[in-house]
Short mmCIF file of C-alpha atoms in Angstrom, two decimals:
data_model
loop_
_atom_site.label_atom_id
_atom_site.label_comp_id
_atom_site.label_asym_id
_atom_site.label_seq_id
_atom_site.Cartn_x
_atom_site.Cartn_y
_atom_site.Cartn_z
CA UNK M 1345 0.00 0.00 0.00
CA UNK M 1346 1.50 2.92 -1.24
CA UNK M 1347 0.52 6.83 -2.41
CA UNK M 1348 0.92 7.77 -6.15
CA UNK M 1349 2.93 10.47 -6.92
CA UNK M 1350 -0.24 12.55 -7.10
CA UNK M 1351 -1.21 11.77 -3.09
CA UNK M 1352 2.28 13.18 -2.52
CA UNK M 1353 2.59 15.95 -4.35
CA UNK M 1354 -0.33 17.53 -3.10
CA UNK M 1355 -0.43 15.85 0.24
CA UNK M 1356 -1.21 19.67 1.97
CA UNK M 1357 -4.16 19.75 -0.24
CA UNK M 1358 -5.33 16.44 0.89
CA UNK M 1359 -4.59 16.92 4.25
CA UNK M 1360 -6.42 19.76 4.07
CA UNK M 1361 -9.21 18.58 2.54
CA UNK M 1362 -9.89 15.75 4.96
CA UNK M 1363 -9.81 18.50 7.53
CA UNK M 1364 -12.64 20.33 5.70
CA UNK M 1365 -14.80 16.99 5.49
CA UNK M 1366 -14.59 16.19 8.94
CA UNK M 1367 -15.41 19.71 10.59
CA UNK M 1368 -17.92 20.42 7.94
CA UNK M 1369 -19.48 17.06 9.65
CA UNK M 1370 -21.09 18.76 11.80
CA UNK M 1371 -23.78 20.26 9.18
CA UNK M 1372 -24.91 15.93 9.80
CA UNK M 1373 -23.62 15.47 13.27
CA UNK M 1374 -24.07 18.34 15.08
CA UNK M 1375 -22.64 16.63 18.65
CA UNK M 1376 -19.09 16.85 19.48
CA UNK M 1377 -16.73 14.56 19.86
CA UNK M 1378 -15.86 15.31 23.85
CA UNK M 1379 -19.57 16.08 24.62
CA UNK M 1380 -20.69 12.59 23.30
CA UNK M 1381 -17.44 10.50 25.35
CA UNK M 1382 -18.16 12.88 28.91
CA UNK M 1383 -22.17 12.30 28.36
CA UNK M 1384 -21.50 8.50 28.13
CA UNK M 1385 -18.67 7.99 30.99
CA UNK M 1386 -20.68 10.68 33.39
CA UNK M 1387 -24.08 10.40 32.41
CA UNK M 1388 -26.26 12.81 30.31
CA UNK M 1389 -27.67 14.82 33.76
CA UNK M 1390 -23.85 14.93 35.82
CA UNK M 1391 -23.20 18.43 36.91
CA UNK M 1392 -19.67 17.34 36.22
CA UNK M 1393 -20.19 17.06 32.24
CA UNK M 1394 -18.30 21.05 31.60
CA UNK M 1395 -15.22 19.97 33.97
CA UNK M 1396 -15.35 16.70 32.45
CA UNK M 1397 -15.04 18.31 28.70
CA UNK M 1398 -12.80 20.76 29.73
CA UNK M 1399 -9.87 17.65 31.14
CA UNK M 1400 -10.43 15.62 28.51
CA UNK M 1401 -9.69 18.39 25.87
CA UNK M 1402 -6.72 19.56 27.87
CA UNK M 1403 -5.57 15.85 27.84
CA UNK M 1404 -6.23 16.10 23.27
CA UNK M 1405 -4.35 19.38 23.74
CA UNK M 1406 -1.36 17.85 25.43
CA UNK M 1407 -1.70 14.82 22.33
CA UNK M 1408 -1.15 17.78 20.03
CA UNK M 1409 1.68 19.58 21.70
CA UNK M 1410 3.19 15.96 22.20
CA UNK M 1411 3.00 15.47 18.40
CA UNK M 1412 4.30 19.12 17.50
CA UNK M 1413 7.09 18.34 19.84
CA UNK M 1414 8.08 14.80 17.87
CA UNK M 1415 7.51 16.47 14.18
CA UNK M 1416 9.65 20.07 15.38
CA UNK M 1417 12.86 17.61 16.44
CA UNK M 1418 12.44 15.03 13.65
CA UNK M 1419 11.95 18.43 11.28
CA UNK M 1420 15.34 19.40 13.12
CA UNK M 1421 17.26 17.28 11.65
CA UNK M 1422 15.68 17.71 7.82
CA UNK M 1423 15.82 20.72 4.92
CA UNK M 1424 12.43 21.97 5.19
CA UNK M 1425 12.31 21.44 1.36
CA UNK M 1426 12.14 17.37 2.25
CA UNK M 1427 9.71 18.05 5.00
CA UNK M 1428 7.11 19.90 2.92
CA UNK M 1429 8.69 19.62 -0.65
CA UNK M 1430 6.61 18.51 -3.15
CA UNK M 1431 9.52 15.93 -4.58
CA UNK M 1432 10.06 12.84 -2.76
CA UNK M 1433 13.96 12.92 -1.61
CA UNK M 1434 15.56 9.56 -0.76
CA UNK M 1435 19.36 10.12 -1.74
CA UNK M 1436 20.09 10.61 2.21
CA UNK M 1437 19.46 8.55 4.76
CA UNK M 1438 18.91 10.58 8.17
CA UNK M 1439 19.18 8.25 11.70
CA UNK M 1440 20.16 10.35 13.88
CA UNK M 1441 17.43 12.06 16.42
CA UNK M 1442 13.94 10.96 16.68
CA UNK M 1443 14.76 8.64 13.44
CA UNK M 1444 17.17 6.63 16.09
CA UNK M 1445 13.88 5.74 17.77
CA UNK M 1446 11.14 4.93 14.82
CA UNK M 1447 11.80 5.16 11.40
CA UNK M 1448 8.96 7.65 10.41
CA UNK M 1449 8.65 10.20 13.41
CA UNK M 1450 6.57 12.98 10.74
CA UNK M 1451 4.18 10.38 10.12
CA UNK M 1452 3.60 8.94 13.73
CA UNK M 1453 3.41 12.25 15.32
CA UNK M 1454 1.10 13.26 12.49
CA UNK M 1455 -0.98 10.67 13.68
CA UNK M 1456 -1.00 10.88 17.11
CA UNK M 1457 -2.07 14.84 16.55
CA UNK M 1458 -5.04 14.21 14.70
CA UNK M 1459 -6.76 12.04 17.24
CA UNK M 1460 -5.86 15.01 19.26
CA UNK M 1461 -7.34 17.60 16.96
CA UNK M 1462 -10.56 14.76 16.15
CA UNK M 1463 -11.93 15.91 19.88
CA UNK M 1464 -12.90 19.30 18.07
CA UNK M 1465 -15.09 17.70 15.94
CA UNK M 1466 -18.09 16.20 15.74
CA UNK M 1467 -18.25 12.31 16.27
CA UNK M 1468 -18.47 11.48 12.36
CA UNK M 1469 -15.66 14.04 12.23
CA UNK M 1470 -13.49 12.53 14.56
CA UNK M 1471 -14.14 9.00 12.91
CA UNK M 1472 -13.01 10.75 9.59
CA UNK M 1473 -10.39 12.99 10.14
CA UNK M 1474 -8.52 9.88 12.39
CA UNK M 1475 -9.83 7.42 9.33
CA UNK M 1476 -8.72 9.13 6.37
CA UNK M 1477 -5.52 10.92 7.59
CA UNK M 1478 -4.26 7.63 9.03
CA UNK M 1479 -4.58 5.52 5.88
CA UNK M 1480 -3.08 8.58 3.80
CA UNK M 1481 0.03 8.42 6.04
CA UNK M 1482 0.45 4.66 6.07
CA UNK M 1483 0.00 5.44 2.08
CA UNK M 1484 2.72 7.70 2.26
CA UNK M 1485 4.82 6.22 4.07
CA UNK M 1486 4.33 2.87 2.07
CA UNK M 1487 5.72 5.32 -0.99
CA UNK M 1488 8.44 6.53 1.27
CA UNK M 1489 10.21 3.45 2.31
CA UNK M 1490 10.11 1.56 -1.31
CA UNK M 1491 11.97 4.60 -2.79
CA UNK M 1492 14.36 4.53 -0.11
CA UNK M 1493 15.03 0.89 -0.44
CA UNK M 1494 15.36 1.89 -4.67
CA UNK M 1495 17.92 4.40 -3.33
CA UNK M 1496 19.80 3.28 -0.76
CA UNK M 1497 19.49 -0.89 -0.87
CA UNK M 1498 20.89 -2.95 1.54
CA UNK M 1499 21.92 0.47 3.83
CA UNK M 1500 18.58 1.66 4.27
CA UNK M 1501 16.77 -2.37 5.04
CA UNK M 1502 19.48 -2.94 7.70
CA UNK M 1503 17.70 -0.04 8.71
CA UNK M 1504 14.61 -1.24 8.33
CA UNK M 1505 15.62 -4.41 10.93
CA UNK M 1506 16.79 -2.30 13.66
CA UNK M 1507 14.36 0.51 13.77
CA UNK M 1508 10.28 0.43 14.33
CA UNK M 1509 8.32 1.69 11.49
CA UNK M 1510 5.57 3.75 13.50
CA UNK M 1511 5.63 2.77 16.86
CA UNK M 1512 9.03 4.18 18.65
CA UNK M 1513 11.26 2.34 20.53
CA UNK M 1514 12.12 3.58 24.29
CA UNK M 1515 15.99 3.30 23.18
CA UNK M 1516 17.82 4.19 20.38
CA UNK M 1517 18.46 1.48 17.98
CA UNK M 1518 21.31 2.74 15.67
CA UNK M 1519 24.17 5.33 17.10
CA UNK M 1520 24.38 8.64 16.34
CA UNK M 1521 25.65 10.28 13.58
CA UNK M 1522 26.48 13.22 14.50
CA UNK M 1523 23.91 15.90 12.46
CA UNK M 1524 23.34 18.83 13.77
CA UNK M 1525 19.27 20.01 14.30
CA UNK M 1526 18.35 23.19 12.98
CA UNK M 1527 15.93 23.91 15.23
CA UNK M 1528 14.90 27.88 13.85
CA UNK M 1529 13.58 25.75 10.59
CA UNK M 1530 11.67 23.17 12.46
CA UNK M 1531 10.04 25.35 14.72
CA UNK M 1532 9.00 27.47 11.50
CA UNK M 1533 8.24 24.56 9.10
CA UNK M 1534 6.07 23.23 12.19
CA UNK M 1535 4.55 26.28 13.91
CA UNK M 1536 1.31 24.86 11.83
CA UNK M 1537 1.06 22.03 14.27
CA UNK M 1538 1.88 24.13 17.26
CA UNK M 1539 -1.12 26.34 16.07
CA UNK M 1540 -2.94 22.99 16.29
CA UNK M 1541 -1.84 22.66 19.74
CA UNK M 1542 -3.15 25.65 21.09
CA UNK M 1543 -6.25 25.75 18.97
CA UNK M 1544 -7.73 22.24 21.33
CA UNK M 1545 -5.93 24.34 24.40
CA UNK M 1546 -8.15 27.26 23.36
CA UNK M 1547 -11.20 25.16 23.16
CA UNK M 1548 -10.55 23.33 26.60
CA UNK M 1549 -10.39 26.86 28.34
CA UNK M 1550 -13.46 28.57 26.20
CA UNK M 1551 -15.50 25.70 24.83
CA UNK M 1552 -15.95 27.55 21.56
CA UNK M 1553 -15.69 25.58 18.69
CA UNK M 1554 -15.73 28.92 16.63
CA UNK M 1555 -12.85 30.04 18.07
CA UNK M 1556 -11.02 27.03 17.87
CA UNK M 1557 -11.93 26.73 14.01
CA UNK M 1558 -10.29 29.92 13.45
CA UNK M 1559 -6.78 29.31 14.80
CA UNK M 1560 -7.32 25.61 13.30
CA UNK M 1561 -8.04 27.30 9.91
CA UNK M 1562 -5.55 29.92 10.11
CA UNK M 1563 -3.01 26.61 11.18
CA UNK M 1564 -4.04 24.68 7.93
CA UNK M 1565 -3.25 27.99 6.00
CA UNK M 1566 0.28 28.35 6.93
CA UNK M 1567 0.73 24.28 6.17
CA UNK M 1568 -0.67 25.34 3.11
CA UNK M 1569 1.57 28.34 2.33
CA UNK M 1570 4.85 26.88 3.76
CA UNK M 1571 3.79 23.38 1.18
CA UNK M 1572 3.83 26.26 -1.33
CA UNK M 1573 7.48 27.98 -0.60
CA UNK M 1574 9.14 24.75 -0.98
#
């Protein structure tokens, strides 16, 4: 399972877009996500059901931050032309960082966001936006890795042995190399994600989805414009 050259060229745009389907959910489901999960643990008449909103969307908050955290030091440590780029770049093989620990840490942090970011929608929206962005990344990253074993052969699948695909190891599994992060580039190339972050913080203080669509959309629009620079 892999994505075609058009999934990764405009991956932005389809990330995007499955952000638009799932909040625009709500015009069928009009209950959200954290509403509908407090309601059943609590009870639909608990005078605890606003507290119980308000921890569980500081907990998706902290999911977010967590994953902006993982993409801004695995970003570190690549151009931001191969983090948003629309070419696929495979000539380099980077294990140092985060990549000592999982082999894709864009992809799983990517992924660990979203559910984050699902608790702003509505319950369809959360099954979509986790749905479709996690098959699209396993798609991607299916693309990734057999262009990297084109490239880099036998280098890149004793790789491959030592290091989880998705699902870090607690230790490093190959040395380090010695790269240096760029950290000024990551936090830019990433401050989309950190926009996520405070976006479900913002929501888990106010309980405005209104508000939180803003900063979400305003988010999505600087992933868009930083997938156009590069």
């Amino acid at each position: 399972m892999k994505a075609t050259d058009f999934e990764f060229r405009y991956r932005a745009l389809l990330i995007g877009a499955v952000y638009w389907m799932a909040f625009s959910a709500y015009s069928i489901d009009h209950t959200n996500a954290v509403r509908a999960v407090v309601t059943w643990m609590l009870g639909p008449s608990s005078p605890h059901i606003v507290a119980g909103a308000q921890l569980l969307l500081g907990g998706a908050a902290l999911l977010v931050a967590f994953g902006a955290f993982v993409r801004t030091w695995g970003a570190a440590y690549l151009r931001a032309s191969v983090v948003h780029g629309a070419k696929l770049h495979s000539t380099v093989l980077v294990a140092d960082g985060p990549y000592r620990y999982v082999r894709h840490p864009l992809y799983f942090a990517s992924i660990v966001a979203s559910v984050g970011i699902a608790f702003v929608a509505s319950r369809l929206g959360f099954v979509i936006l986790v749905g479709a962005l996690t098959l699209l990344y396993l798609r991607l990253v299916g693309r990734e890795e057999a262009q990297m074993q084109s490239q880099q052969g036998e280098a890149y699948r004793d790789y491959c042995r030592r290091v989880p695909r998705l699902w870090p190891s607690l230790t490093p599994r190959v040395p380090a190399t010695g790269t240096k992060p760029r950290w000024g580039q990551a936090f830019r190339g990433e401050a989309f994600m950190w926009g996520f972050a405070i976006a479900i913080g913002t929501f888990a203080d106010t309980l405005d989805v209104k508000i939180a669509g803003i900063i979400l959309g305003l988010s999505l629009l600087a992933l868009l414009l930083e997938q156009c620079v590069h």
